[in-house]
Tab-separated table of C-alpha atoms and ligand atoms in Angstrom:
chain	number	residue	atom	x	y	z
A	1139	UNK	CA	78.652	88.790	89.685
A	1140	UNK	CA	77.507	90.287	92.737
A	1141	UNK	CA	79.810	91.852	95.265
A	1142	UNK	CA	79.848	89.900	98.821
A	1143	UNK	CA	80.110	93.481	101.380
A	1144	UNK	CA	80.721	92.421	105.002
A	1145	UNK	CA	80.600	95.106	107.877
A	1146	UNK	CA	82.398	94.193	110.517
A	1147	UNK	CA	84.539	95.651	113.232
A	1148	UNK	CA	85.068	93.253	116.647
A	1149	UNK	CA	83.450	95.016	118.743
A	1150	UNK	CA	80.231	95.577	119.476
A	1151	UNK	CA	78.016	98.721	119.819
A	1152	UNK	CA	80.061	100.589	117.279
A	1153	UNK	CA	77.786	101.125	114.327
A	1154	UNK	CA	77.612	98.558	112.194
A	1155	UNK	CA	74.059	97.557	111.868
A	1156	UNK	CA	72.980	101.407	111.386
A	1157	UNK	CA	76.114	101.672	108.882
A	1158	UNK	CA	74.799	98.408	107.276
A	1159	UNK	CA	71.054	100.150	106.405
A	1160	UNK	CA	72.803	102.817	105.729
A	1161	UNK	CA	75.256	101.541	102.836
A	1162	UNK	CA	72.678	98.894	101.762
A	1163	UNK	CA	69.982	101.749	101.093
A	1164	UNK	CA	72.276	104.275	99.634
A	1165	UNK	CA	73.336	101.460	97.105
A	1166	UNK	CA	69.763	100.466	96.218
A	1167	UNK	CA	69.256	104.671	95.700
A	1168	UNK	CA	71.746	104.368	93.144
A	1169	UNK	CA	70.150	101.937	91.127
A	1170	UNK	CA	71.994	98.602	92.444
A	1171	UNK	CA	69.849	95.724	92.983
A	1172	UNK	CA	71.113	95.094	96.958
A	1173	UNK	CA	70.001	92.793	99.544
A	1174	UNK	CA	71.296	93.466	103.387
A	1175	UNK	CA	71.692	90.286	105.423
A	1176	UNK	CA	71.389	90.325	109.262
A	1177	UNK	CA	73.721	87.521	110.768
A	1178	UNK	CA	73.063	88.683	114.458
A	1179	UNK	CA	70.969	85.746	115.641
A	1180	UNK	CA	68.841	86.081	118.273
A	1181	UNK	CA	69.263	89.775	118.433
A	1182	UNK	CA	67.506	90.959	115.581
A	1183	UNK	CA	68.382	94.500	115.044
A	1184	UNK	CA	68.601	95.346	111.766
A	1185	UNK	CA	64.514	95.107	110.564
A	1186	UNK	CA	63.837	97.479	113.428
A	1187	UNK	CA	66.439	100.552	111.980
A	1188	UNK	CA	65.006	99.404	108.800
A	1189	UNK	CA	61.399	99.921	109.723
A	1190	UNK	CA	60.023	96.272	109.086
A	1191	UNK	CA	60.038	94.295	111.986
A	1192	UNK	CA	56.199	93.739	111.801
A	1193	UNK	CA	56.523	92.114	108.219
A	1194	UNK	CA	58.944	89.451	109.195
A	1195	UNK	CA	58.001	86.240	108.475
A	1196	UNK	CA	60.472	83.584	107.755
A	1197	UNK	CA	64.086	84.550	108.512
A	1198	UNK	CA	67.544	83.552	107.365
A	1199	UNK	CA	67.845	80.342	109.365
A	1200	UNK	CA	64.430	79.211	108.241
A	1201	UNK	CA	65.966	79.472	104.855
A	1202	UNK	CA	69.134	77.451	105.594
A	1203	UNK	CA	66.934	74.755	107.406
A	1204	UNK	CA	64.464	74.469	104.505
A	1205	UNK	CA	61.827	75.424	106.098
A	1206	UNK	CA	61.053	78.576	104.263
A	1207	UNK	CA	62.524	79.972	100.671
A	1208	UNK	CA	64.265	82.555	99.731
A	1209	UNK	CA	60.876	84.422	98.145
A	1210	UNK	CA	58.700	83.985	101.066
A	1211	UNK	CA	62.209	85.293	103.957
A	1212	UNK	CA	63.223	88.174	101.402
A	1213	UNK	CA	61.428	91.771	103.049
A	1214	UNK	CA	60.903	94.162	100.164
A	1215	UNK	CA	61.809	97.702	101.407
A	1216	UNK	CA	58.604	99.919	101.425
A	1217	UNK	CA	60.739	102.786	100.027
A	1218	UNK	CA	63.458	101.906	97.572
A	1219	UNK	CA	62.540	99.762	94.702
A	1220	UNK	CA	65.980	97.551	94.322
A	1221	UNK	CA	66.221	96.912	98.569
A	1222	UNK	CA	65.323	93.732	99.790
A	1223	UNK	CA	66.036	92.767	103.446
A	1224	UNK	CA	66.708	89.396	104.991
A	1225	UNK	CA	65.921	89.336	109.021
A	1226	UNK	CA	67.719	87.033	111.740
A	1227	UNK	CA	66.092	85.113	113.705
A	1228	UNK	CA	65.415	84.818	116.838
A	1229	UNK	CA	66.502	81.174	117.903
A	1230	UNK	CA	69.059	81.042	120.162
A	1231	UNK	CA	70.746	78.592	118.559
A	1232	UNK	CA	73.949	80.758	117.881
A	1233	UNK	CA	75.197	77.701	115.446
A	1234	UNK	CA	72.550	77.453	113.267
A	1235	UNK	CA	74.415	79.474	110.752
A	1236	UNK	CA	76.725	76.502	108.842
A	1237	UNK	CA	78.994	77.465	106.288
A	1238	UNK	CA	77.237	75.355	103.735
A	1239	UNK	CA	74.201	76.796	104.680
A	1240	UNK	CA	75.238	80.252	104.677
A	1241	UNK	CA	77.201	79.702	101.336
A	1242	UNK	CA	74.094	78.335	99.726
A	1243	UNK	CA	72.347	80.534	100.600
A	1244	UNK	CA	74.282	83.689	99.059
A	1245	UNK	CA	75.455	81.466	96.096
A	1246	UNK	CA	71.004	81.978	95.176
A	1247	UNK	CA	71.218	85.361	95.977
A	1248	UNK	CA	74.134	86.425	93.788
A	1249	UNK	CA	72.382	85.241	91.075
A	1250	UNK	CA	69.222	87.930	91.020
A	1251	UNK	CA	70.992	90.603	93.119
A	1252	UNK	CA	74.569	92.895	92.354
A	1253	UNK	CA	75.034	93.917	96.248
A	1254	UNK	CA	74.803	91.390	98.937
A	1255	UNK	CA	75.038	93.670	102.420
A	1256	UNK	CA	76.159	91.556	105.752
A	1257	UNK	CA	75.304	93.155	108.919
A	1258	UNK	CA	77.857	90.719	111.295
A	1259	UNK	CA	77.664	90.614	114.972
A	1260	UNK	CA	79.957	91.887	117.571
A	1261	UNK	CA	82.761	89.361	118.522
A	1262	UNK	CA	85.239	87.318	116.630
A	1263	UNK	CA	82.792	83.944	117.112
A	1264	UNK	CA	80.911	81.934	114.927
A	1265	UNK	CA	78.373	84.197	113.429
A	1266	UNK	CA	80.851	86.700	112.717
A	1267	UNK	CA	83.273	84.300	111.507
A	1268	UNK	CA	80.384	83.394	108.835
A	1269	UNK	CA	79.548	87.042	108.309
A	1270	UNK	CA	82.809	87.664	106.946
A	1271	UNK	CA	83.925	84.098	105.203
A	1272	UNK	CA	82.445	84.591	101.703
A	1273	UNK	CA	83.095	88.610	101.793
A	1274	UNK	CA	84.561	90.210	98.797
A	1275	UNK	CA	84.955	93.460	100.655
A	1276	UNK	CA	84.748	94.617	104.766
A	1277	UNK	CA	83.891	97.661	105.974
A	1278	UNK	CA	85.629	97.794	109.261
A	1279	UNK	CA	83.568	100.402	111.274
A	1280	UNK	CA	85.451	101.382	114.022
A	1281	UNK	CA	84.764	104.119	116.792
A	1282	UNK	CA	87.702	106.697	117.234
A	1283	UNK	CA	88.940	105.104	120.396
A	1284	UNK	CA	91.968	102.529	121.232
A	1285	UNK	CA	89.776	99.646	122.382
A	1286	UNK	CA	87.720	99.700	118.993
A	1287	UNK	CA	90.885	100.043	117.021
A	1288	UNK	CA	92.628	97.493	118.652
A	1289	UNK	CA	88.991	95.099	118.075
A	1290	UNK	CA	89.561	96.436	114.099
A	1291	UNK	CA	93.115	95.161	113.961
A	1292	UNK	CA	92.300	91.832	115.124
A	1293	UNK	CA	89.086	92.096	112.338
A	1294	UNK	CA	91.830	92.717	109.992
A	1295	UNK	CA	94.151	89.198	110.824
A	1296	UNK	CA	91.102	87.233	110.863
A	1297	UNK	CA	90.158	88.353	106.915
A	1298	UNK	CA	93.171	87.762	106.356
A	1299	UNK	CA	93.344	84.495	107.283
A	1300	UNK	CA	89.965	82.964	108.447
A	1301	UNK	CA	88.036	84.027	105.206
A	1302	UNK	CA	87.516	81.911	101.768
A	1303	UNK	CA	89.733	84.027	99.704
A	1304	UNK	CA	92.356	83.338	102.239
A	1305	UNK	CA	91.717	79.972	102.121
A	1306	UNK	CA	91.635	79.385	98.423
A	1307	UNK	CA	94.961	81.802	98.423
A	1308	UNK	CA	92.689	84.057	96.108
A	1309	UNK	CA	93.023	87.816	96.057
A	1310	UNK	CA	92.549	89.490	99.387
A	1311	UNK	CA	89.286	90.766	100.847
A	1312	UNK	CA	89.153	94.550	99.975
A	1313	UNK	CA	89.651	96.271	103.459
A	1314	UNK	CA	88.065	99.675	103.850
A	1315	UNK	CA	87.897	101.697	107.086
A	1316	UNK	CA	85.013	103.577	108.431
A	1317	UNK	CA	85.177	106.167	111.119
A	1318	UNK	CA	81.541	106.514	112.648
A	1319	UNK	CA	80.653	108.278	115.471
A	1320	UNK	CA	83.131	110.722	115.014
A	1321	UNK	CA	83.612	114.289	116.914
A	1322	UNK	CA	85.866	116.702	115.670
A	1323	UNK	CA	85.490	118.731	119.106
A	1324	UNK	CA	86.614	115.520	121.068
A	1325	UNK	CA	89.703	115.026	118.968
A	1326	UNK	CA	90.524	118.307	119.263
A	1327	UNK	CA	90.471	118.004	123.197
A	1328	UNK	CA	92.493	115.270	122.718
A	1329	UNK	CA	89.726	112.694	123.505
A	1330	UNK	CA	89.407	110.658	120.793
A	1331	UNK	CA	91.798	109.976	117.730
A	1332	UNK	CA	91.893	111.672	115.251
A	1333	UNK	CA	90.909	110.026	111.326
A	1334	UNK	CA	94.891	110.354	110.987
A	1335	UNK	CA	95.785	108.623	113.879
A	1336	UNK	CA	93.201	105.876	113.164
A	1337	UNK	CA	94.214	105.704	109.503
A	1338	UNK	CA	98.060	105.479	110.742
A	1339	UNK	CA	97.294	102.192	113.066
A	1340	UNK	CA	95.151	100.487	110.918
A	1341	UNK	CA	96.611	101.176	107.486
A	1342	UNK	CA	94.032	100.643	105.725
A	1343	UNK	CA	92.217	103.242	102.815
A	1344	UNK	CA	89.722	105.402	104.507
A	1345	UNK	CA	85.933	104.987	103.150
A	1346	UNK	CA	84.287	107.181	105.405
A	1347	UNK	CA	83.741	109.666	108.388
A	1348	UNK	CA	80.810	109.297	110.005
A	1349	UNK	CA	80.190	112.157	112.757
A	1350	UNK	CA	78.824	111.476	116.009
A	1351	UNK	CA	75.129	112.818	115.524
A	1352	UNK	CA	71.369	112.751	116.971
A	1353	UNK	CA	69.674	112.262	113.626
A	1354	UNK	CA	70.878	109.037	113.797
A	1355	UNK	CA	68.978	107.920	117.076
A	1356	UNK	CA	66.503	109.823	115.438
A	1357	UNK	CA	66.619	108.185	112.714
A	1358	UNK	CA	66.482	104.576	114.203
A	1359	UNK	CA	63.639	105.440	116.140
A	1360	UNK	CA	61.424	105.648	113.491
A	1361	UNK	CA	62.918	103.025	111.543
A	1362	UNK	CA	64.271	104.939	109.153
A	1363	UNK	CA	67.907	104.497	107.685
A	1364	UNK	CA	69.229	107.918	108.145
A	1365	UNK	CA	70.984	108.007	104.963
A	1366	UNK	CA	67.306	109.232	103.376
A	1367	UNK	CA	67.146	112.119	106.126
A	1368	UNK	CA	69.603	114.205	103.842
A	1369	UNK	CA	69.403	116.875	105.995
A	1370	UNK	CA	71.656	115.158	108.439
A	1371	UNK	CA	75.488	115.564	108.969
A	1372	UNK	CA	75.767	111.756	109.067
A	1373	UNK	CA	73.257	110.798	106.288
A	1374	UNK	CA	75.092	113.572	103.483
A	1375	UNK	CA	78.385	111.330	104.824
A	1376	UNK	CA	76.997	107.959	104.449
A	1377	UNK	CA	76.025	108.718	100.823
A	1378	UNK	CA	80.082	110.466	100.280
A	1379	UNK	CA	81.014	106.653	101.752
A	1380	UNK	CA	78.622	105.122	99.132
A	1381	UNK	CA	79.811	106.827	96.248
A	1382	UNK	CA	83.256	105.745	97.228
A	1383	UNK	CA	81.837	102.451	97.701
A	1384	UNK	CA	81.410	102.510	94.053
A	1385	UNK	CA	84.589	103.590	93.193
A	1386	UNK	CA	83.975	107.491	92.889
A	1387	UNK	CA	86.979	109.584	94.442
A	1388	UNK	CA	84.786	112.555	97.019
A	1389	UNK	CA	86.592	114.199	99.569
A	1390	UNK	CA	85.942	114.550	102.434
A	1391	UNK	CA	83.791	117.087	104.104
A	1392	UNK	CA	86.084	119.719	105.120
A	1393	UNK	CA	84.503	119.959	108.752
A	1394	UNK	CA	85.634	116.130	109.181
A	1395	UNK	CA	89.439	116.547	108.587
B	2217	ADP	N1	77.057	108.295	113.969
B	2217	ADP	C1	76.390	108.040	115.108
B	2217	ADP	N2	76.027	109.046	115.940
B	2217	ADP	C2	75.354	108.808	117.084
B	2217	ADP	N3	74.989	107.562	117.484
B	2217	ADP	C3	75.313	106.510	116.713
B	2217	ADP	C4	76.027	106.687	115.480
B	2217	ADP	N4	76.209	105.456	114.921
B	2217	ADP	C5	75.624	104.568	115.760
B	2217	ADP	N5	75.081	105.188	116.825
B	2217	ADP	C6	74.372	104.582	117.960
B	2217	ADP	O1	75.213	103.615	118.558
B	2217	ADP	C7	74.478	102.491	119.002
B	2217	ADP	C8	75.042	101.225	118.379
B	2217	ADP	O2	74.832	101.271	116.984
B	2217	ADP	P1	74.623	99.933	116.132
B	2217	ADP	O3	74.547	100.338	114.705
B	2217	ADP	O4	73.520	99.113	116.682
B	2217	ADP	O5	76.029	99.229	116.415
B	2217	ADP	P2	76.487	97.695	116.242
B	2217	ADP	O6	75.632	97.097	115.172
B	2217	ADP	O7	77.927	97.804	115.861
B	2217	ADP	O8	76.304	97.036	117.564
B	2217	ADP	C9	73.034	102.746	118.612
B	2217	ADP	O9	72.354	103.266	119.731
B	2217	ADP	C10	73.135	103.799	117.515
B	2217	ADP	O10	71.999	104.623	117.451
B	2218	MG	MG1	74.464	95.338	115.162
């Protein structure tokens, strides 16, 4: 069965499409067959931090229209063996995603791959909405300040009662909360919040810190997912969020608390 990950958070510009290359490649790394979706139509950001914009082809609406399959849209990554990406397109036809097509669509998928990544758009509309129906898990990235938390909160009531688990009154969607674009020196001036103050609003179990850190412009840059620059402050904590993404219990880096 593969697992359905959504990343998500409301609002826009907070991380989510670098956190989504990010978490997608560190799964491949550890051996997980893992496909990252990009639902932000007509925006197209995620094959550009993943270094293959020149390679795309046929993208996810193609695929839903039947105008391309899911061999000839799938991007294999040049440099992990189990990452394949699927690009948006660039139509601006913001309601070309249906939830038939969307659900077909990752119904064949599931059946060849064991993590299904899905990069969702800013905004609580429709491509988000579809980003986040079929999820199994979200990975609400939010930003250490009130507006993004507030944007995560609403997140949270909408997968809890927009998605198909709540729906089909199955189990809930597993929430999990990153921090990215964190600064310890800001939330000790009081700035920003601080991981306990974030983690007290939202209530929800704590995945990950990512600090606020040039390697990951850097990183983008060269289209590079700066969870392979393991040099980096915020790659070393993207890998501590996948591990805990599969269940392993890491702390967390003491210069983050
Ligand atoms: N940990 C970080 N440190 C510094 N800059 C970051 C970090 N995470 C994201 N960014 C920057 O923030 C901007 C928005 O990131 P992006 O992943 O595109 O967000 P979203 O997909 O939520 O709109 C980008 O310029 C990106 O490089
Ligand atoms: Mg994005």
């Amino acid at each position: 069965m593969a697992q359905i990950i959504v990343v998500t958070s409301g609002k826009g510009g907070v991380g989510k499409t670098t956190s989504s290359a990010a978490i997608a490649t560190g799964l491949a790394l550890k051996g997980k067959k893992t496909v990252v979706i990009d639902f932000d139509i007509g925006l197209r950001n995620l094959d550009l931090i993943m270094g293959c914009e020149r390679r795309v082809v046929y993208d996810f609406v193609n695929v839903i229209n039947g105008e391309a399959n899911l061999n000839q849209a799938l991007i294999k990554d040049k440099r992990c063996d189990n990452l394949f990406i699927l690009p948006a397109s660039q139509t601006r036809d913001k309601d070309a995603l249906t939830k038939e097509g969307v659900g077909q669509v990752l119904s064949d998928l599931a059946k060849t791959f064991e993590y299904i990544v899905c990069d969702s758009p800013a905004g609580i509309e429709a491509g988000a909405m579809m980003a986040l129906y079929y999820a199994d898990m979200a990975i609400v990235t939010t930003n250490p300040e009130v507006s993004s938390v507030r944007d995560s909160d609403r997140i949270l009531g909408i997968l809890q009662s927009k998605s198909k688990r709540a729906e089909e009154n199955l189990e809930p969607i597993q929430e999990l909360l990153l921090l990215t674009r964190y600064s310890p020196k800001r939330v000790k001036t009081g700035e920003m919040l601080s991981v306990d103050d974030v983690n007290e609003i939202l209530a929800i179990p704590l995945v990950g810190v990512i600090p606020e850190s040039q390697s990951v412009l850097k990183a983008s840059n060269s289209g590079v997912p700066v969870i392979l620059d393991q040099d980096s402050d915020a790659g070393l904590a993207y890998s501590d969020a996948v591990d805990r993404i599969l269940g392993e219990n890491v702390p967390l880096a003491l210069q983050l608390k």
